[in-house]
PDB file of C-alpha atoms in Angstrom:
ATOM      1  CA  MET Q   1     -26.680 -21.545  -4.911  1.00 70.00           C
ATOM      2  CA  ARG Q   2     -26.098 -23.584  -2.182  1.00 71.00           C
ATOM      3  CA  ASP Q   3     -29.243 -24.419   0.016  1.00 71.00           C
ATOM      4  CA  ASP Q   4     -26.656 -24.695   3.485  1.00 69.00           C
ATOM      5  CA  MET Q   5     -24.779 -21.010   1.978  1.00 70.00           C
ATOM      6  CA  ALA Q   6     -26.732 -19.143   5.834  1.00 65.00           C
ATOM      7  CA  ARG Q   7     -24.480 -21.747   7.841  1.00 67.00           C
ATOM      8  CA  VAL Q   8     -21.415 -21.585   5.606  1.00 68.00           C
ATOM      9  CA  ILE Q   9     -21.487 -17.628   5.695  1.00 67.00           C
ATOM     10  CA  VAL Q  10     -21.978 -17.101   9.808  1.00 64.00           C
ATOM     11  CA  GLU Q  11     -20.759 -19.874  11.229  1.00 61.00           C
ATOM     12  CA  ARG Q  12     -17.453 -20.630  11.854  1.00 59.00           C
ATOM     13  CA  PRO Q  13     -16.350 -23.872  12.542  1.00 56.00           C
ATOM     14  CA  ARG Q  14     -15.961 -25.863  16.918  1.00 55.00           C
ATOM     15  CA  VAL Q  15     -13.095 -23.911  18.556  1.00 53.00           C
ATOM     16  CA  PRO Q  16     -10.509 -27.092  20.331  1.00 52.00           C
ATOM     17  CA  ALA Q  17     -10.695 -27.283  23.479  1.00 47.00           C
ATOM     18  CA  TYR Q  18      -6.945 -25.592  25.590  1.00 45.00           C
ATOM     19  CA  ASN Q  19      -6.979 -28.131  27.471  1.00 47.00           C
ATOM     20  CA  SER Q  20      -8.306 -31.227  24.812  1.00 51.00           C
ATOM     21  CA  ARG Q  21      -6.052 -34.165  25.555  1.00 53.00           C
ATOM     22  CA  LYS Q  22      -3.993 -36.003  22.316  1.00 53.00           C
ATOM     23  CA  GLY Q  23      -2.297 -38.942  21.908  1.00 54.00           C
ATOM     24  CA  ARG Q  24      -3.241 -42.209  24.362  1.00 60.00           C
ATOM     25  CA  ARG Q  25      -6.743 -41.886  26.160  1.00 67.00           C
ATOM     26  CA  ARG Q  26      -6.884 -41.978  29.794  1.00 70.00           C
ATOM     27  CA  PRO Q  27      -7.076 -44.732  31.864  1.00 75.00           C
ATOM     28  CA  LEU Q  28     -10.819 -45.140  33.098  1.00 74.00           C
ATOM     29  CA  GLU Q  29      -9.173 -45.098  37.357  1.00 79.00           C
ATOM     30  CA  ASP Q  30      -7.896 -41.350  35.751  1.00 76.00           C
ATOM     31  CA  MET Q  31     -11.439 -40.594  34.365  1.00 74.00           C
ATOM     32  CA  PRO Q  32     -13.866 -38.053  36.500  1.00 74.00           C
ATOM     33  CA  THR Q  33     -16.816 -40.252  38.842  1.00 79.00           C
ATOM     34  CA  ARG Q  34     -19.101 -37.835  38.357  1.00 79.00           C
ATOM     35  CA  GLU Q  35     -18.919 -34.854  35.608  1.00 75.00           C
ATOM     36  CA  GLY Q  36     -21.802 -31.796  33.853  1.00 77.00           C
ATOM     37  CA  MET Q  37     -23.443 -33.036  30.855  1.00 74.00           C
ATOM     38  CA  ARG Q  38     -22.108 -29.220  29.834  1.00 70.00           C
ATOM     39  CA  ARG Q  39     -18.716 -29.804  30.620  1.00 68.00           C
ATOM     40  CA  SER Q  40     -17.543 -32.524  28.732  1.00 63.00           C
ATOM     41  CA  HIS Q  41     -18.296 -30.851  25.285  1.00 62.00           C
ATOM     42  CA  ALA Q  42     -17.184 -27.373  26.525  1.00 63.00           C
ATOM     43  CA  LEU Q  43     -13.467 -29.043  27.244  1.00 61.00           C
ATOM     44  CA  ARG Q  44     -13.811 -30.665  23.742  1.00 58.00           C
ATOM     45  CA  GLY Q  45     -14.683 -27.571  21.498  1.00 54.00           C
ATOM     46  CA  ASP Q  46     -17.810 -28.683  20.853  1.00 50.00           C
ATOM     47  CA  ARG Q  47     -19.240 -25.174  21.070  1.00 53.00           C
ATOM     48  CA  LYS Q  48     -19.627 -22.974  17.629  1.00 55.00           C
ATOM     49  CA  GLU Q  49     -18.107 -19.369  16.782  1.00 55.00           C
ATOM     50  CA  LEU Q  50     -20.542 -17.015  14.471  1.00 55.00           C
ATOM     51  CA  ASN Q  51     -18.561 -14.604  12.184  1.00 63.00           C
ATOM     52  CA  GLU Q  52     -19.510 -13.199   8.894  1.00 68.00           C
ATOM     53  CA  ASN Q  53     -17.186 -14.796   5.847  1.00 73.00           C
ATOM     54  CA  LEU Q  54     -18.598 -13.153   2.705  1.00 79.00           C
ATOM     55  CA  THR Q  55     -16.533 -14.397   0.159  1.00 82.00           C
ATOM     56  CA  PRO Q  56     -19.282 -17.307  -0.463  1.00 83.00           C
ATOM     57  CA  LEU Q  57     -21.320 -14.635  -1.613  1.00 84.00           C
ATOM     58  CA  ARG Q  58     -18.803 -12.680  -3.216  1.00 87.00           C
ATOM     59  CA  ARG Q  59     -17.890 -15.992  -5.516  1.00 89.00           C
ATOM     60  CA  TYR Q  60     -21.357 -17.024  -5.973  1.00 90.00           C
ATOM     61  CA  LEU Q  61     -22.790 -13.101  -7.036  1.00 91.00           C
ATOM     62  CA  GLU Q  62     -19.695 -13.190  -9.750  1.00 92.00           C
ATOM     63  CA  ASN Q  63     -20.897 -16.167 -11.210  1.00 93.00           C
ATOM     64  CA  GLN Q  64     -23.989 -14.816 -11.868  1.00 93.00           C
ATOM     65  CA  VAL Q  65     -22.643 -11.813 -14.167  1.00 93.00           C
ATOM     66  CA  GLY Q  66     -24.819 -11.510 -17.043  1.00 93.00           C
ATOM     67  CA  ARG Q  67     -27.787 -13.082 -16.274  1.00 94.00           C
ATOM     68  CA  PRO Q  68     -30.970 -11.299 -15.176  1.00 94.00           C
ATOM     69  CA  TRP Q  69     -30.659  -9.797 -11.510  1.00 94.00           C
ATOM     70  CA  ASP Q  70     -35.027 -11.077 -11.324  1.00 93.00           C
ATOM     71  CA  LYS Q  71     -33.886 -14.681 -11.473  1.00 93.00           C
ATOM     72  CA  VAL Q  72     -30.510 -14.246  -9.106  1.00 92.00           C
ATOM     73  CA  TYR Q  73     -32.573 -12.453  -6.449  1.00 91.00           C
ATOM     74  CA  SER Q  74     -35.566 -15.148  -7.192  1.00 91.00           C
ATOM     75  CA  GLU Q  75     -32.821 -17.862  -6.082  1.00 88.00           C
ATOM     76  CA  ILE Q  76     -31.310 -16.051  -2.834  1.00 86.00           C
ATOM     77  CA  ALA Q  77     -34.966 -15.649  -1.356  1.00 85.00           C
ATOM     78  CA  ALA Q  78     -35.099 -19.594  -2.385  1.00 84.00           C
ATOM     79  CA  HIS Q  79     -32.349 -20.410  -0.334  1.00 80.00           C
ATOM     80  CA  LEU Q  80     -32.052 -16.985   2.998  1.00 77.00           C
ATOM     81  CA  ARG Q  81     -35.554 -16.464   3.823  1.00 76.00           C
ATOM     82  CA  GLY Q  82     -37.014 -13.281   5.410  1.00 75.00           C
ATOM     83  CA  ASP Q  83     -38.208 -14.561   9.021  1.00 79.00           C
ATOM     84  CA  SER Q  84     -35.181 -16.252  10.046  1.00 76.00           C
ATOM     85  CA  THR Q  85     -32.768 -13.278  11.738  1.00 75.00           C
ATOM     86  CA  VAL Q  86     -29.655 -15.045  10.541  1.00 71.00           C
ATOM     87  CA  GLN Q  87     -30.442 -15.853   6.753  1.00 75.00           C
ATOM     88  CA  GLN Q  88     -31.526 -12.295   6.370  1.00 80.00           C
ATOM     89  CA  HIS Q  89     -28.746 -10.860   7.399  1.00 77.00           C
ATOM     90  CA  VAL Q  90     -27.014 -12.664   4.681  1.00 77.00           C
ATOM     91  CA  ARG Q  91     -29.249 -10.692   2.403  1.00 82.00           C
ATOM     92  CA  ASP Q  92     -28.868  -7.658   3.695  1.00 84.00           C
ATOM     93  CA  HIS Q  93     -25.321  -7.830   2.820  1.00 85.00           C
ATOM     94  CA  LEU Q  94     -26.543  -8.125  -0.498  1.00 88.00           C
ATOM     95  CA  CYS Q  95     -26.160  -4.663  -1.370  1.00 89.00           C
ATOM     96  CA  ASP Q  96     -22.267  -4.277  -0.254  1.00 89.00           C
ATOM     97  CA  PHE Q  97     -21.880  -6.630  -3.307  1.00 91.00           C
ATOM     98  CA  VAL Q  98     -24.351  -4.795  -5.507  1.00 92.00           C
ATOM     99  CA  ALA Q  99     -25.732  -1.691  -6.544  1.00 91.00           C
ATOM    100  CA  VAL Q 100     -29.720  -2.196  -7.538  1.00 90.00           C
ATOM    101  CA  LYS Q 101     -30.460   1.202  -8.690  1.00 89.00           C
ATOM    102  CA  PRO Q 102     -26.469   2.624  -9.569  1.00 88.00           C
ATOM    103  CA  ARG Q 103     -26.852   5.938  -8.928  1.00 83.00           C
ATOM    104  CA  ARG Q 104     -23.644   8.468  -9.708  1.00 76.00           C
ATOM    105  CA  VAL Q 105     -22.824  10.599  -7.007  1.00 70.00           C
ATOM    106  CA  THR Q 106     -21.326  14.167  -7.598  1.00 66.00           C
ATOM    107  CA  LEU Q 107     -19.095  15.534  -5.234  1.00 61.00           C
ATOM    108  CA  SER Q 108     -17.660  18.782  -4.814  1.00 61.00           C
ATOM    109  CA  TRP Q 109     -14.852  19.888  -2.244  1.00 59.00           C
ATOM    110  CA  TYR Q 110     -12.117  23.092  -1.969  1.00 58.00           C
ATOM    111  CA  SER Q 111      -8.965  22.197  -3.748  1.00 55.00           C
ATOM    112  CA  PHE Q 112      -5.778  23.821  -1.546  1.00 54.00           C
ATOM    113  CA  ALA Q 113      -4.896  25.436  -5.798  1.00 54.00           C
ATOM    114  CA  GLY Q 114      -8.144  27.437  -5.152  1.00 56.00           C
ATOM    115  CA  GLY Q 115     -11.664  26.893  -5.729  1.00 59.00           C
ATOM    116  CA  ARG Q 116     -13.981  24.573  -6.255  1.00 61.00           C
ATOM    117  CA  GLU Q 117     -13.861  21.512  -7.879  1.00 59.00           C
ATOM    118  CA  ARG Q 118     -16.468  18.457  -8.541  1.00 58.00           C
ATOM    119  CA  ALA Q 119     -16.200  14.896 -10.130  1.00 59.00           C
ATOM    120  CA  ASP Q 120     -18.785  12.408 -10.647  1.00 63.00           C
ATOM    121  CA  CYS Q 121     -18.273   8.968  -8.500  1.00 75.00           C
ATOM    122  CA  LEU Q 122     -19.779   5.900  -9.617  1.00 81.00           C
ATOM    123  CA  TRP Q 123     -21.523   3.572  -6.181  1.00 84.00           C
ATOM    124  CA  ARG Q 124     -18.777   1.789  -4.375  1.00 85.00           C
ATOM    125  CA  GLN Q 125     -19.948  -2.138  -5.386  1.00 89.00           C
ATOM    126  CA  PRO Q 126     -18.375  -4.068  -7.698  1.00 91.00           C
ATOM    127  CA  LEU Q 127     -21.706  -4.813  -9.766  1.00 93.00           C
ATOM    128  CA  TYR Q 128     -24.333  -3.138 -10.365  1.00 93.00           C
ATOM    129  CA  VAL Q 129     -27.654  -3.955 -12.169  1.00 93.00           C
ATOM    130  CA  ASP Q 130     -28.065  -2.733 -15.667  1.00 92.00           C
ATOM    131  CA  PRO Q 131     -31.112  -0.022 -15.333  1.00 91.00           C
ATOM    132  CA  VAL Q 132     -32.573  -1.316 -19.128  1.00 91.00           C
ATOM    133  CA  THR Q 133     -31.510  -4.973 -19.396  1.00 93.00           C
ATOM    134  CA  ARG Q 134     -31.773  -6.114 -15.754  1.00 93.00           C
ATOM    135  CA  LEU Q 135     -28.492  -8.053 -16.057  1.00 94.00           C
ATOM    136  CA  LEU Q 136     -25.944  -8.223 -13.415  1.00 94.00           C
ATOM    137  CA  CYS Q 137     -23.137  -6.645 -14.912  1.00 93.00           C
ATOM    138  CA  CYS Q 138     -19.967  -6.027 -13.326  1.00 93.00           C
ATOM    139  CA  THR Q 139     -18.156  -2.252 -12.846  1.00 90.00           C
ATOM    140  CA  ASP Q 140     -15.113  -2.599 -13.653  1.00 90.00           C
ATOM    141  CA  ARG Q 141     -16.352  -3.413 -17.185  1.00 89.00           C
ATOM    142  CA  LEU Q 142     -17.435   0.899 -17.775  1.00 88.00           C
ATOM    143  CA  PRO Q 143     -16.196   2.434 -20.260  1.00 88.00           C
ATOM    144  CA  GLU Q 144     -15.339   5.520 -18.110  1.00 84.00           C
ATOM    145  CA  VAL Q 145     -13.529   3.227 -15.534  1.00 85.00           C
ATOM    146  CA  LYS Q 146     -11.641   1.462 -17.986  1.00 87.00           C
ATOM    147  CA  ALA Q 147     -10.492   5.218 -18.999  1.00 86.00           C
ATOM    148  CA  ARG Q 148      -9.844   5.380 -15.563  1.00 83.00           C
ATOM    149  CA  ARG Q 149      -7.798   2.358 -15.297  1.00 85.00           C
ATOM    150  CA  ARG Q 150      -5.320   3.290 -18.632  1.00 88.00           C
ATOM    151  CA  ARG Q 151      -5.067   6.561 -17.213  1.00 86.00           C
ATOM    152  CA  VAL Q 152      -3.083   5.472 -14.299  1.00 82.00           C
ATOM    153  CA  GLN Q 153      -1.286   2.887 -16.307  1.00 85.00           C
ATOM    154  CA  GLN Q 154      -0.177   5.504 -18.481  1.00 86.00           C
ATOM    155  CA  GLN Q 155       1.292   7.771 -15.868  1.00 82.00           C
ATOM    156  CA  PRO Q 156       4.696   8.493 -15.754  1.00 83.00           C
ATOM    157  CA  ARG Q 157       6.185   6.286 -12.801  1.00 79.00           C
ATOM    158  CA  LYS Q 158       8.557   7.889 -10.068  1.00 81.00           C
ATOM    159  CA  PRO Q 159      11.743   7.016 -10.635  1.00 83.00           C
ATOM    160  CA  VAL Q 160      14.001   4.371  -7.949  1.00 86.00           C
ATOM    161  CA  ASP Q 161      16.083   6.731  -6.246  1.00 88.00           C
ATOM    162  CA  ARG Q 162      16.905   3.818  -3.594  1.00 90.00           C
ATOM    163  CA  ILE Q 163      16.882   0.352  -3.746  1.00 91.00           C
ATOM    164  CA  SER Q 164      17.581  -2.327  -0.319  1.00 91.00           C
ATOM    165  CA  LEU Q 165      19.756  -4.511  -0.490  1.00 91.00           C
ATOM    166  CA  ALA Q 166      20.137  -5.883   3.827  1.00 90.00           C
ATOM    167  CA  ASP Q 167      18.944  -4.435   6.593  1.00 89.00           C
ATOM    168  CA  ASP Q 168      22.272  -2.206   6.916  1.00 92.00           C
ATOM    169  CA  ARG Q 169      23.272  -1.664   2.774  1.00 93.00           C
ATOM    170  CA  GLU Q 170      21.157   0.020   0.205  1.00 94.00           C
ATOM    171  CA  LEU Q 171      21.499   1.961  -2.975  1.00 94.00           C
ATOM    172  CA  ARG Q 172      20.661   5.409  -3.476  1.00 93.00           C
ATOM    173  CA  LEU Q 173      20.796   7.531  -6.467  1.00 92.00           C
ATOM    174  CA  ILE Q 174      22.861  10.735  -5.518  1.00 91.00           C
ATOM    175  CA  ARG Q 175      23.675  13.748  -8.014  1.00 90.00           C
ATOM    176  CA  GLY Q 176      23.598  10.841 -10.692  1.00 89.00           C
ATOM    177  CA  LEU Q 177      25.026   8.794  -9.608  1.00 92.00           C
ATOM    178  CA  TRP Q 178      24.538   4.927  -7.222  1.00 93.00           C
ATOM    179  CA  PHE Q 179      26.316   4.915  -4.738  1.00 95.00           C
ATOM    180  CA  GLU Q 180      26.209   1.685  -2.367  1.00 95.00           C
ATOM    181  CA  VAL Q 181      25.328   3.582   1.529  1.00 95.00           C
ATOM    182  CA  GLN Q 182      25.872   1.681   4.799  1.00 95.00           C
ATOM    183  CA  LEU Q 183      23.631   2.128   7.382  1.00 94.00           C
ATOM    184  CA  ALA Q 184      23.307   2.550  11.113  1.00 94.00           C
ATOM    185  CA  PRO Q 185      20.779   2.879  13.543  1.00 93.00           C
ATOM    186  CA  LEU Q 186      19.986   5.774  16.078  1.00 93.00           C
ATOM    187  CA  PRO Q 187      22.110   5.365  18.975  1.00 93.00           C
ATOM    188  CA  ALA Q 188      19.123   5.262  22.101  1.00 92.00           C
ATOM    189  CA  PRO Q 189      18.340   8.435  23.493  1.00 92.00           C
ATOM    190  CA  ASP Q 190      19.587   9.029  26.399  1.00 93.00           C
ATOM    191  CA  TYR Q 191      17.651  12.439  28.496  1.00 93.00           C
ATOM    192  CA  ARG Q 192      18.134  14.080  32.117  1.00 92.00           C
ATOM    193  CA  PRO Q 193      15.964  15.768  33.933  1.00 92.00           C
ATOM    194  CA  CYS Q 194      16.461  19.897  34.669  1.00 90.00           C
ATOM    195  CA  ARG Q 195      14.759  22.419  36.329  1.00 90.00           C
ATOM    196  CA  GLU Q 196      13.771  25.440  34.185  1.00 87.00           C
ATOM    197  CA  VAL Q 197      11.426  28.535  34.517  1.00 87.00           C
ATOM    198  CA  GLN Q 198       8.924  28.608  31.433  1.00 83.00           C
ATOM    199  CA  ARG Q 199       6.348  31.442  30.525  1.00 86.00           C
ATOM    200  CA  ARG Q 200       2.711  29.592  30.894  1.00 83.00           C
ATOM    201  CA  PRO Q 201      -0.654  30.299  31.207  1.00 86.00           C
ATOM    202  CA  LEU Q 202      -2.300  30.844  34.761  1.00 82.00           C
ATOM    203  CA  LYS Q 203      -5.253  28.964  33.096  1.00 82.00           C
ATOM    204  CA  PRO Q 204      -4.794  26.817  30.573  1.00 79.00           C
ATOM    205  CA  TYR Q 205      -8.436  26.233  29.884  1.00 80.00           C
ATOM    206  CA  ASP Q 206      -9.134  30.670  29.451  1.00 82.00           C
ATOM    207  CA  ARG Q 207      -7.432  32.512  26.519  1.00 80.00           C
ATOM    208  CA  ARG Q 208      -7.659  35.968  28.528  1.00 84.00           C
ATOM    209  CA  SER Q 209      -5.903  34.068  31.589  1.00 85.00           C
ATOM    210  CA  ARG Q 210      -2.579  35.945  32.210  1.00 86.00           C
ATOM    211  CA  ILE Q 211       0.871  34.360  31.914  1.00 88.00           C
ATOM    212  CA  VAL Q 212       2.899  33.869  34.369  1.00 87.00           C
ATOM    213  CA  ASP Q 213       6.395  32.456  36.005  1.00 87.00           C
ATOM    214  CA  VAL Q 214       6.061  28.417  36.466  1.00 85.00           C
ATOM    215  CA  GLU Q 215       9.124  26.489  37.585  1.00 87.00           C
ATOM    216  CA  VAL Q 216       9.046  23.030  35.706  1.00 86.00           C
ATOM    217  CA  THR Q 217      10.625  19.743  35.507  1.00 89.00           C
ATOM    218  CA  VAL Q 218      12.170  19.144  31.330  1.00 89.00           C
ATOM    219  CA  ARG Q 219      13.747  16.346  30.797  1.00 91.00           C
ATOM    220  CA  ARG Q 220      16.600  17.366  27.661  1.00 92.00           C
ATOM    221  CA  LEU Q 221      18.160  14.670  25.668  1.00 92.00           C
ATOM    222  CA  ALA Q 222      22.272  14.231  26.283  1.00 92.00           C
ATOM    223  CA  THR Q 223      22.780  11.899  23.676  1.00 92.00           C
ATOM    224  CA  PRO Q 224      25.419  14.479  21.002  1.00 93.00           C
ATOM    225  CA  SER Q 225      23.944  14.383  17.368  1.00 93.00           C
ATOM    226  CA  VAL Q 226      25.301  11.566  14.352  1.00 94.00           C
ATOM    227  CA  ARG Q 227      26.469  13.576  11.413  1.00 94.00           C
ATOM    228  CA  ASP Q 228      24.754  11.640   8.078  1.00 93.00           C
ATOM    229  CA  VAL Q 229      27.753  10.928   5.385  1.00 93.00           C
ATOM    230  CA  VAL Q 230      24.324  11.670   2.626  1.00 92.00           C
ATOM    231  CA  THR Q 231      22.815  14.664   3.953  1.00 90.00           C
ATOM    232  CA  ALA Q 232      26.099  15.642   5.488  1.00 89.00           C
ATOM    233  CA  GLY Q 233      23.472  16.700   8.632  1.00 91.00           C
ATOM    234  CA  MET Q 234      23.091  16.088  11.714  1.00 92.00           C
ATOM    235  CA  ILE Q 235      20.571  13.782  13.154  1.00 92.00           C
ATOM    236  CA  GLU Q 236      19.320  14.126  16.623  1.00 93.00           C
ATOM    237  CA  ALA Q 237      19.178  10.845  18.448  1.00 92.00           C
ATOM    238  CA  GLY Q 238      15.636  12.020  19.506  1.00 92.00           C
ATOM    239  CA  PRO Q 239      13.918  14.854  20.339  1.00 92.00           C
ATOM    240  CA  ALA Q 240      15.050  17.334  22.677  1.00 92.00           C
ATOM    241  CA  ILE Q 241      12.129  17.737  24.964  1.00 91.00           C
ATOM    242  CA  ASP Q 242      10.782  14.214  26.082  1.00 90.00           C
ATOM    243  CA  GLU Q 243       7.537  14.727  25.144  1.00 89.00           C
ATOM    244  CA  TRP Q 244       4.919  13.370  23.354  1.00 90.00           C
ATOM    245  CA  ALA Q 245       3.829  15.828  21.332  1.00 89.00           C
ATOM    246  CA  ALA Q 246       7.818  16.405  19.809  1.00 91.00           C
ATOM    247  CA  TRP Q 247       8.331  12.052  19.761  1.00 92.00           C
ATOM    248  CA  GLN Q 248       5.338  12.333  16.954  1.00 91.00           C
ATOM    249  CA  ASP Q 249       7.526  15.327  15.365  1.00 92.00           C
ATOM    250  CA  TYR Q 250      10.277  13.534  15.717  1.00 92.00           C
ATOM    251  CA  ARG Q 251       8.747  10.222  14.175  1.00 91.00           C
ATOM    252  CA  ARG Q 252       7.863  11.918  11.011  1.00 91.00           C
ATOM    253  CA  ARG Q 253      10.727  13.899  10.316  1.00 89.00           C
ATOM    254  CA  HIS Q 254      12.953  10.465  11.039  1.00 89.00           C
ATOM    255  CA  PRO Q 255      10.335   7.517  10.413  1.00 89.00           C
ATOM    256  CA  ASP Q 256      13.348   4.938   9.267  1.00 87.00           C
ATOM    257  CA  ARG Q 257      15.692   5.727  12.780  1.00 89.00           C
ATOM    258  CA  ARG Q 258      18.474   5.077  10.310  1.00 92.00           C
ATOM    259  CA  TYR Q 259      21.847   7.357   9.575  1.00 93.00           C
ATOM    260  CA  ALA Q 260      24.219   6.404   6.404  1.00 94.00           C
ATOM    261  CA  VAL Q 261      27.890   5.923   8.295  1.00 94.00           C
ATOM    262  CA  ALA Q 262      29.788   4.909   4.908  1.00 94.00           C
ATOM    263  CA  LYS Q 263      29.254   5.490   1.295  1.00 94.00           C
ATOM    264  CA  ARG Q 264      30.981   4.516  -1.960  1.00 94.00           C
ATOM    265  CA  VAL Q 265      30.101   4.980  -6.187  1.00 94.00           C
ATOM    266  CA  LEU Q 266      29.320   1.249  -7.519  1.00 93.00           C
ATOM    267  CA  SER Q 267      31.466   0.412  -9.933  1.00 92.00           C
ATOM    268  CA  ARG Q 268      30.911  -0.877 -13.768  1.00 92.00           C
ATOM    269  CA  ARG Q 269      30.525  -4.257 -13.256  1.00 93.00           C
ATOM    270  CA  GLU Q 270      28.425  -3.757  -9.557  1.00 92.00           C
ATOM    271  CA  LEU Q 271      26.021  -1.091 -11.959  1.00 92.00           C
ATOM    272  CA  ARG Q 272      25.591  -4.238 -15.201  1.00 92.00           C
ATOM    273  CA  ARG Q 273      24.888  -5.977 -12.225  1.00 92.00           C
ATOM    274  CA  HIS Q 274      22.385  -4.133 -10.704  1.00 91.00           C
ATOM    275  CA  ARG Q 275      21.246  -3.441 -14.122  1.00 90.00           C
ATOM    276  CA  LEU Q 276      21.548   0.419 -13.409  1.00 90.00           C
ATOM    277  CA  SER Q 277      23.402   3.657 -14.669  1.00 90.00           C
ATOM    278  CA  ASN Q 278      24.755   6.457 -14.180  1.00 89.00           C
ATOM    279  CA  ALA Q 279      22.197   9.463 -15.427  1.00 80.00           C
ATOM    280  CA  GLN Q 280      26.054  11.482 -16.256  1.00 59.00           C
ATOM    281  CA  ALA Q 281      27.123   8.471 -18.282  1.00 45.00           C
ATOM    282  CA  GLU Q 282      24.151   8.537 -20.223  1.00 43.00           C
ATOM    283  CA  ASP Q 283      24.604  12.175 -21.065  1.00 42.00           C
ATOM    284  CA  ALA Q 284      28.174  11.577 -21.850  1.00 38.00           C
TER     285      ALA Q 284
END
């Protein structure tokens, strides 16, 4: 292990001065006649910042896989003293990478389909100490982790139904046929204030408050809707009312803020060029 591991992990390079002078030096007659001892170091960036760069520590621990943990920890303790605040802080980060006492955790939750489900989860650290051999091992090499990775790889992938060509063009699979769709940004919404009478509780913080008619100013959408040629539906330029909650719901429904203005079926040559095929052609 490096002798300066604590310095490599915690200390950062010196801060460059924002007004440091590049190129030729200033002549002596332009230099200040008096200057404090700390000002020159501050201007030249002679200060250091403290940060946590745990990558060297992680690489060191990964290179020690297969060795006894007691010997690895002895090397770490020899170079990182416990009486130093900075070095002890680095030693405290060992638990972020190594599970010295690995324990499986049983989690339970209620699923939306009904019923209570349980699952055995491993520790979060990428390395662990084998309780029998006391060797430093990788968590990814456990049989259950490999089996879980194989199950994820064997899952059927979601079929691709959209391929982006440019900011204003993309390919879409519509009813088994590939189309080139021309996109355009939604128009900017224009809101106009109007006075309305709404029924609201007299005291909003009281559930038992009586409902009264209140005249309020509401900003209503004045921009007309546009028609999407793919879905054949009308899309609004914004929510009906200029409110925060309405905008949150509108952004969830229209995150792209684009709509289709034209579409055309791809030719056979274009299908071969993009390595695509129509579903109806395969069935035929």
